[in-house]
Structure formats: structure tokens, C-alpha cells
Amino acid sequence: MKNLMVLMFMFLFSMISYAQEATSVFLSKMEVEWLDKEIVELQNIYELINNAVKEDDAILISRNKTDIIKSVTNLSSNSRIFCNKMDLDLNRDDVSKNRLSDTPSNYYVEKRRKDPRSQELKLNMNHYNKFKSNCDLMAAIKNDLKASSFALQPNHEKTTGNLELISSFIVLAKNNNKIIQNNLTSE
């Protein structure tokens, strides 16, 4: 019984340490910069529209509604693309273990590190899972907003709910950006 408990402890410890193991993933520097700018732009548009709703300014809302739709759509779509890139990098080791190759096992990582357009992140599975979860929530919020036709007009029954959804979307986007920024390796 004692041996069984020791084996179970070792198994759980190895699983936890595997989950905490940081792996190199890569995004382009342009993508990282774009994410920063797009979140700031969405935050600014949201504040404009939120103030316009409070002041019943339908003209200001209509001028900025297209921008908020574009920003929410772009952030949702591109965050999913970033997530897929991370997934490819995280699972690349598993794929390369199953085939024989003349190239060293870290060839891809070293090649990307030398690329001046790439930005390396050291990501563990917990961070990746949180990023992926945020992407799923962002897509769900985008779909909810789309289903309501991004209703933001003053006195519309869905305006308050949609503003809250956009606010939640911004928080999720900032959380994903924080995951990226906190895991960037220094150049």
C-alpha cells in the first residue's frame, strides 16, 4: 500500500511538473505589437460609445459602431490564430518524436530564434490553456454580439447587455495580452 502511494505521488508530481514545463512558442513581432494597439483602440472606441449611450448621442454611436465591430471581430479571429500557432509549437515536439529526421530536435526552435521577425515566448500548459479558454470566451462573446446585430443604440433593450459584453471582451483580450507580455523572452 505504501509503495502504491509513493508511485501515485511520483506520477502526480511528474504530471504537475510537465504542466509547468515552459516550452518555446513563437509569434511575429508584428503580431505582438498589433495586439497591443488593437486592444487600446478597442478600449478607446468602447469608452466613446459608452459615453455616447449615456448622453443619447446616436450620431456618435453610428460613427463608431463599424469600428467596434471590426475591432471585436479582428481581435477574436486573430487571437484564435495566435492560439493555433502556439498549439502547433507546443505539439511540434510530439510530432517530431515520431519520425526520423536528419535535423536536430531543436532545429525549428533555433531557426525561429534567429529570425529577427519572430518573438519567442516561454509558455507552460497552464498559460496556454488560459489563453485558449479566453479565446473561446471571446469567440462566444463575438457571436452573442453578432446575434444582437451589435445593438448599441440609446434606449435599445440590448444596449446595456452589449456594452457589458464588450467590456468583458476587453478584459479577456487584456488577459491574453498579459499572458503574452509576461512570457516574452528578452531579446
PDB file of C-alpha atoms in Angstrom:
ATOM      1  CA  MET A   1       0.000   0.000   0.000  1.00  0.00           C
ATOM      2  CA  LYS A   2       2.818   2.367   0.868  1.00  0.00           C
ATOM      3  CA  ASN A   3       4.567   1.602  -2.424  1.00  0.00           C
ATOM      4  CA  LEU A   4       1.368   2.304  -4.310  1.00  0.00           C
ATOM      5  CA  MET A   5       1.019   5.684  -2.604  1.00  0.00           C
ATOM      6  CA  VAL A   6       4.633   6.538  -3.442  1.00  0.00           C
ATOM      7  CA  LEU A   7       4.078   5.596  -7.090  1.00  0.00           C
ATOM      8  CA  MET A   8       0.898   7.667  -7.252  1.00  0.00           C
ATOM      9  CA  PHE A   9       2.691  10.634  -5.693  1.00  0.00           C
ATOM     10  CA  MET A  10       5.549  10.341  -8.200  1.00  0.00           C
ATOM     11  CA  PHE A  11       3.085  10.111 -11.084  1.00  0.00           C
ATOM     12  CA  LEU A  12       1.142  13.179  -9.936  1.00  0.00           C
ATOM     13  CA  PHE A  13       4.346  15.106  -9.306  1.00  0.00           C
ATOM     14  CA  SER A  14       5.621  14.291 -12.806  1.00  0.00           C
ATOM     15  CA  MET A  15       2.290  15.382 -14.326  1.00  0.00           C
ATOM     16  CA  ILE A  16       2.379  18.671 -12.418  1.00  0.00           C
ATOM     17  CA  SER A  17       5.973  19.338 -13.403  1.00  0.00           C
ATOM     18  CA  TYR A  18       5.116  18.533 -17.040  1.00  0.00           C
ATOM     19  CA  ALA A  19       2.270  21.049 -16.925  1.00  0.00           C
ATOM     20  CA  GLN A  20       4.646  23.669 -15.535  1.00  0.00           C
ATOM     21  CA  GLU A  21       7.395  22.998 -18.081  1.00  0.00           C
ATOM     22  CA  ALA A  22       7.880  26.051 -20.263  1.00  0.00           C
ATOM     23  CA  THR A  23       8.071  25.465 -23.996  1.00  0.00           C
ATOM     24  CA  SER A  24       9.180  27.894 -26.668  1.00  0.00           C
ATOM     25  CA  VAL A  25       6.406  29.199 -28.883  1.00  0.00           C
ATOM     26  CA  PHE A  26       6.737  31.923 -31.472  1.00  0.00           C
ATOM     27  CA  LEU A  27       4.665  34.813 -32.726  1.00  0.00           C
ATOM     28  CA  SER A  28       5.860  37.512 -35.057  1.00  0.00           C
ATOM     29  CA  LYS A  29       6.869  40.812 -33.509  1.00  0.00           C
ATOM     30  CA  MET A  30       4.284  42.484 -35.715  1.00  0.00           C
ATOM     31  CA  GLU A  31       1.537  40.297 -34.211  1.00  0.00           C
ATOM     32  CA  VAL A  32       2.567  41.162 -30.654  1.00  0.00           C
ATOM     33  CA  GLU A  33       2.626  44.887 -31.470  1.00  0.00           C
ATOM     34  CA  TRP A  34      -0.699  44.654 -33.307  1.00  0.00           C
ATOM     35  CA  LEU A  35      -2.377  43.055 -30.306  1.00  0.00           C
ATOM     36  CA  ASP A  36      -1.254  45.912 -28.043  1.00  0.00           C
ATOM     37  CA  LYS A  37      -2.507  48.571 -30.456  1.00  0.00           C
ATOM     38  CA  GLU A  38      -5.804  46.838 -31.218  1.00  0.00           C
ATOM     39  CA  ILE A  39      -6.701  46.468 -27.537  1.00  0.00           C
ATOM     40  CA  VAL A  40      -6.007  50.161 -26.906  1.00  0.00           C
ATOM     41  CA  GLU A  41      -8.077  51.084 -29.962  1.00  0.00           C
ATOM     42  CA  LEU A  42     -10.993  48.898 -28.835  1.00  0.00           C
ATOM     43  CA  GLN A  43     -10.823  50.367 -25.328  1.00  0.00           C
ATOM     44  CA  ASN A  44     -10.947  53.912 -26.735  1.00  0.00           C
ATOM     45  CA  ILE A  45     -13.873  53.141 -29.050  1.00  0.00           C
ATOM     46  CA  TYR A  46     -15.724  51.428 -26.205  1.00  0.00           C
ATOM     47  CA  GLU A  47     -15.316  54.496 -23.977  1.00  0.00           C
ATOM     48  CA  LEU A  48     -16.575  56.769 -26.774  1.00  0.00           C
ATOM     49  CA  ILE A  49     -19.642  54.617 -27.383  1.00  0.00           C
ATOM     50  CA  ASN A  50     -20.332  54.124 -23.682  1.00  0.00           C
ATOM     51  CA  ASN A  51     -20.304  57.901 -23.141  1.00  0.00           C
ATOM     52  CA  ALA A  52     -22.433  58.412 -26.263  1.00  0.00           C
ATOM     53  CA  VAL A  53     -25.037  55.951 -24.947  1.00  0.00           C
ATOM     54  CA  LYS A  54     -25.165  57.816 -21.625  1.00  0.00           C
ATOM     55  CA  GLU A  55     -25.654  61.107 -23.494  1.00  0.00           C
ATOM     56  CA  ASP A  56     -28.119  59.626 -26.043  1.00  0.00           C
ATOM     57  CA  ASP A  57     -25.843  60.637 -28.927  1.00  0.00           C
ATOM     58  CA  ALA A  58     -26.949  58.308 -31.731  1.00  0.00           C
ATOM     59  CA  ILE A  59     -24.759  60.074 -34.293  1.00  0.00           C
ATOM     60  CA  LEU A  60     -21.533  59.406 -32.381  1.00  0.00           C
ATOM     61  CA  ILE A  61     -22.591  55.794 -31.856  1.00  0.00           C
ATOM     62  CA  SER A  62     -23.274  55.267 -35.564  1.00  0.00           C
ATOM     63  CA  ARG A  63     -19.896  56.800 -36.471  1.00  0.00           C
ATOM     64  CA  ASN A  64     -18.044  54.341 -34.233  1.00  0.00           C
ATOM     65  CA  LYS A  65     -20.179  51.209 -34.451  1.00  0.00           C
ATOM     66  CA  THR A  66     -18.372  49.880 -37.533  1.00  0.00           C
ATOM     67  CA  ASP A  67     -15.023  50.370 -35.805  1.00  0.00           C
ATOM     68  CA  ILE A  68     -16.107  48.435 -32.737  1.00  0.00           C
ATOM     69  CA  ILE A  69     -17.490  45.591 -34.890  1.00  0.00           C
ATOM     70  CA  LYS A  70     -14.237  45.458 -36.850  1.00  0.00           C
ATOM     71  CA  SER A  71     -12.098  45.547 -33.716  1.00  0.00           C
ATOM     72  CA  VAL A  72     -14.050  42.831 -31.875  1.00  0.00           C
ATOM     73  CA  THR A  73     -14.028  40.623 -34.981  1.00  0.00           C
ATOM     74  CA  ASN A  74     -10.307  41.122 -35.623  1.00  0.00           C
ATOM     75  CA  LEU A  75      -9.313  40.515 -32.010  1.00  0.00           C
ATOM     76  CA  SER A  76     -11.415  37.377 -31.805  1.00  0.00           C
ATOM     77  CA  SER A  77     -10.174  35.945 -35.113  1.00  0.00           C
ATOM     78  CA  ASN A  78      -6.525  36.840 -34.651  1.00  0.00           C
ATOM     79  CA  SER A  79      -6.433  35.635 -31.048  1.00  0.00           C
ATOM     80  CA  ARG A  80      -7.653  32.269 -32.344  1.00  0.00           C
ATOM     81  CA  ILE A  81      -4.885  32.326 -34.973  1.00  0.00           C
ATOM     82  CA  PHE A  82      -2.300  33.089 -32.265  1.00  0.00           C
ATOM     83  CA  CYS A  83      -3.688  30.225 -30.201  1.00  0.00           C
ATOM     84  CA  ASN A  84      -3.383  27.845 -33.153  1.00  0.00           C
ATOM     85  CA  LYS A  85       0.227  28.935 -33.738  1.00  0.00           C
ATOM     86  CA  MET A  86       1.008  28.284 -30.085  1.00  0.00           C
ATOM     87  CA  ASP A  87      -0.670  24.897 -30.326  1.00  0.00           C
ATOM     88  CA  LEU A  88       1.472  23.973 -33.338  1.00  0.00           C
ATOM     89  CA  ASP A  89       4.653  24.954 -31.499  1.00  0.00           C
ATOM     90  CA  LEU A  90       3.642  23.149 -28.318  1.00  0.00           C
ATOM     91  CA  ASN A  91       2.796  19.959 -30.203  1.00  0.00           C
ATOM     92  CA  ARG A  92       5.713  20.112 -32.639  1.00  0.00           C
ATOM     93  CA  ASP A  93       7.900  18.094 -30.262  1.00  0.00           C
ATOM     94  CA  ASP A  94       5.333  15.301 -30.125  1.00  0.00           C
ATOM     95  CA  VAL A  95       5.206  15.097 -33.911  1.00  0.00           C
ATOM     96  CA  SER A  96       8.974  15.172 -34.369  1.00  0.00           C
ATOM     97  CA  LYS A  97       9.487  12.334 -31.871  1.00  0.00           C
ATOM     98  CA  ASN A  98       7.515  10.005 -34.126  1.00  0.00           C
ATOM     99  CA  ARG A  99       9.597  10.448 -37.258  1.00  0.00           C
ATOM    100  CA  LEU A 100      13.219  10.018 -38.145  1.00  0.00           C
ATOM    101  CA  SER A 101      14.996  13.098 -39.311  1.00  0.00           C
ATOM    102  CA  ASP A 102      18.461  14.262 -40.243  1.00  0.00           C
ATOM    103  CA  THR A 103      17.883  17.575 -38.486  1.00  0.00           C
ATOM    104  CA  PRO A 104      18.497  18.040 -34.764  1.00  0.00           C
ATOM    105  CA  SER A 105      15.474  18.004 -32.473  1.00  0.00           C
ATOM    106  CA  ASN A 106      15.778  21.704 -31.672  1.00  0.00           C
ATOM    107  CA  TYR A 107      16.316  22.801 -35.281  1.00  0.00           C
ATOM    108  CA  TYR A 108      12.954  24.528 -35.592  1.00  0.00           C
ATOM    109  CA  VAL A 109      13.335  26.410 -32.306  1.00  0.00           C
ATOM    110  CA  GLU A 110      16.842  27.615 -33.146  1.00  0.00           C
ATOM    111  CA  LYS A 111      15.779  28.654 -36.642  1.00  0.00           C
ATOM    112  CA  ARG A 112      12.892  30.715 -35.247  1.00  0.00           C
ATOM    113  CA  ARG A 113      15.100  32.257 -32.537  1.00  0.00           C
ATOM    114  CA  LYS A 114      17.470  33.545 -35.219  1.00  0.00           C
ATOM    115  CA  ASP A 115      14.636  35.038 -37.272  1.00  0.00           C
ATOM    116  CA  PRO A 116      14.556  38.790 -36.496  1.00  0.00           C
ATOM    117  CA  ARG A 117      10.818  38.906 -37.212  1.00  0.00           C
ATOM    118  CA  SER A 118       9.970  36.288 -34.573  1.00  0.00           C
ATOM    119  CA  GLN A 119       9.281  36.838 -30.911  1.00  0.00           C
ATOM    120  CA  GLU A 120       9.820  33.912 -28.547  1.00  0.00           C
ATOM    121  CA  LEU A 121       7.516  33.167 -25.643  1.00  0.00           C
ATOM    122  CA  LYS A 122       8.236  30.624 -22.911  1.00  0.00           C
ATOM    123  CA  LEU A 123       4.795  29.204 -22.306  1.00  0.00           C
ATOM    124  CA  ASN A 124       3.648  26.425 -19.999  1.00  0.00           C
ATOM    125  CA  MET A 125       0.458  24.450 -20.454  1.00  0.00           C
ATOM    126  CA  ASN A 126      -1.389  26.418 -17.755  1.00  0.00           C
ATOM    127  CA  HIS A 127      -0.784  29.687 -19.599  1.00  0.00           C
ATOM    128  CA  TYR A 128      -1.689  28.122 -22.930  1.00  0.00           C
ATOM    129  CA  ASN A 129      -4.910  26.631 -21.542  1.00  0.00           C
ATOM    130  CA  LYS A 130      -5.871  30.013 -20.060  1.00  0.00           C
ATOM    131  CA  PHE A 131      -5.113  31.731 -23.383  1.00  0.00           C
ATOM    132  CA  LYS A 132      -7.185  29.146 -25.260  1.00  0.00           C
ATOM    133  CA  SER A 133     -10.056  29.459 -22.785  1.00  0.00           C
ATOM    134  CA  ASN A 134     -10.021  33.242 -23.193  1.00  0.00           C
ATOM    135  CA  CYS A 135     -10.096  32.816 -26.998  1.00  0.00           C
ATOM    136  CA  ASP A 136     -13.132  30.546 -26.704  1.00  0.00           C
ATOM    137  CA  LEU A 137     -14.904  33.069 -24.472  1.00  0.00           C
ATOM    138  CA  MET A 138     -14.005  35.923 -26.838  1.00  0.00           C
ATOM    139  CA  ALA A 139     -15.482  33.987 -29.772  1.00  0.00           C
ATOM    140  CA  ALA A 140     -18.657  33.308 -27.778  1.00  0.00           C
ATOM    141  CA  ILE A 141     -18.993  36.999 -26.876  1.00  0.00           C
ATOM    142  CA  LYS A 142     -18.419  37.990 -30.509  1.00  0.00           C
ATOM    143  CA  ASN A 143     -21.155  35.568 -31.585  1.00  0.00           C
ATOM    144  CA  ASP A 144     -23.546  36.941 -28.938  1.00  0.00           C
ATOM    145  CA  LEU A 145     -22.867  40.489 -30.115  1.00  0.00           C
ATOM    146  CA  LYS A 146     -23.321  39.432 -33.730  1.00  0.00           C
ATOM    147  CA  ALA A 147     -26.631  37.719 -32.888  1.00  0.00           C
ATOM    148  CA  SER A 148     -27.902  41.006 -31.466  1.00  0.00           C
ATOM    149  CA  SER A 149     -26.556  42.921 -34.500  1.00  0.00           C
ATOM    150  CA  PHE A 150     -24.179  44.772 -32.167  1.00  0.00           C
ATOM    151  CA  ALA A 151     -27.166  46.765 -30.873  1.00  0.00           C
ATOM    152  CA  LEU A 152     -25.716  49.882 -29.233  1.00  0.00           C
ATOM    153  CA  GLN A 153     -28.405  52.483 -29.923  1.00  0.00           C
ATOM    154  CA  PRO A 154     -29.651  54.519 -26.963  1.00  0.00           C
ATOM    155  CA  ASN A 155     -32.822  53.117 -25.404  1.00  0.00           C
ATOM    156  CA  HIS A 156     -32.416  49.747 -27.168  1.00  0.00           C
ATOM    157  CA  GLU A 157     -33.176  46.820 -24.874  1.00  0.00           C
ATOM    158  CA  LYS A 158     -29.852  45.053 -25.614  1.00  0.00           C
ATOM    159  CA  THR A 159     -27.547  48.066 -25.434  1.00  0.00           C
ATOM    160  CA  THR A 160     -26.620  47.729 -21.755  1.00  0.00           C
ATOM    161  CA  GLY A 161     -26.007  43.996 -22.113  1.00  0.00           C
ATOM    162  CA  ASN A 162     -23.908  44.501 -25.223  1.00  0.00           C
ATOM    163  CA  LEU A 163     -21.792  47.172 -23.538  1.00  0.00           C
ATOM    164  CA  GLU A 164     -21.171  44.740 -20.672  1.00  0.00           C
ATOM    165  CA  LEU A 165     -20.227  42.032 -23.179  1.00  0.00           C
ATOM    166  CA  ILE A 166     -17.782  44.373 -24.906  1.00  0.00           C
ATOM    167  CA  SER A 167     -16.294  45.302 -21.540  1.00  0.00           C
ATOM    168  CA  SER A 168     -15.852  41.596 -20.722  1.00  0.00           C
ATOM    169  CA  PHE A 169     -14.335  41.051 -24.163  1.00  0.00           C
ATOM    170  CA  ILE A 170     -11.784  43.802 -23.488  1.00  0.00           C
ATOM    171  CA  VAL A 171     -10.857  42.198 -20.149  1.00  0.00           C
ATOM    172  CA  LEU A 172     -10.307  38.830 -21.866  1.00  0.00           C
ATOM    173  CA  ALA A 173      -8.210  40.440 -24.610  1.00  0.00           C
ATOM    174  CA  LYS A 174      -6.111  42.234 -21.987  1.00  0.00           C
ATOM    175  CA  ASN A 175      -5.641  38.955 -20.100  1.00  0.00           C
ATOM    176  CA  ASN A 176      -4.405  37.267 -23.274  1.00  0.00           C
ATOM    177  CA  ASN A 177      -2.088  40.183 -23.942  1.00  0.00           C
ATOM    178  CA  LYS A 178      -0.788  39.946 -20.375  1.00  0.00           C
ATOM    179  CA  ILE A 179      -0.065  36.224 -20.882  1.00  0.00           C
ATOM    180  CA  ILE A 180       1.931  37.070 -23.997  1.00  0.00           C
ATOM    181  CA  GLN A 181       3.766  40.038 -22.466  1.00  0.00           C
ATOM    182  CA  ASN A 182       4.652  38.180 -19.245  1.00  0.00           C
ATOM    183  CA  ASN A 183       6.074  35.223 -21.164  1.00  0.00           C
ATOM    184  CA  LEU A 184       8.118  37.070 -23.775  1.00  0.00           C
ATOM    185  CA  THR A 185      11.799  36.261 -23.650  1.00  0.00           C
ATOM    186  CA  SER A 186      14.197  39.165 -23.687  1.00  0.00           C
ATOM    187  CA  GLU A 187      15.927  39.768 -26.966  1.00  0.00           C
TER     188      GLU A 187
END
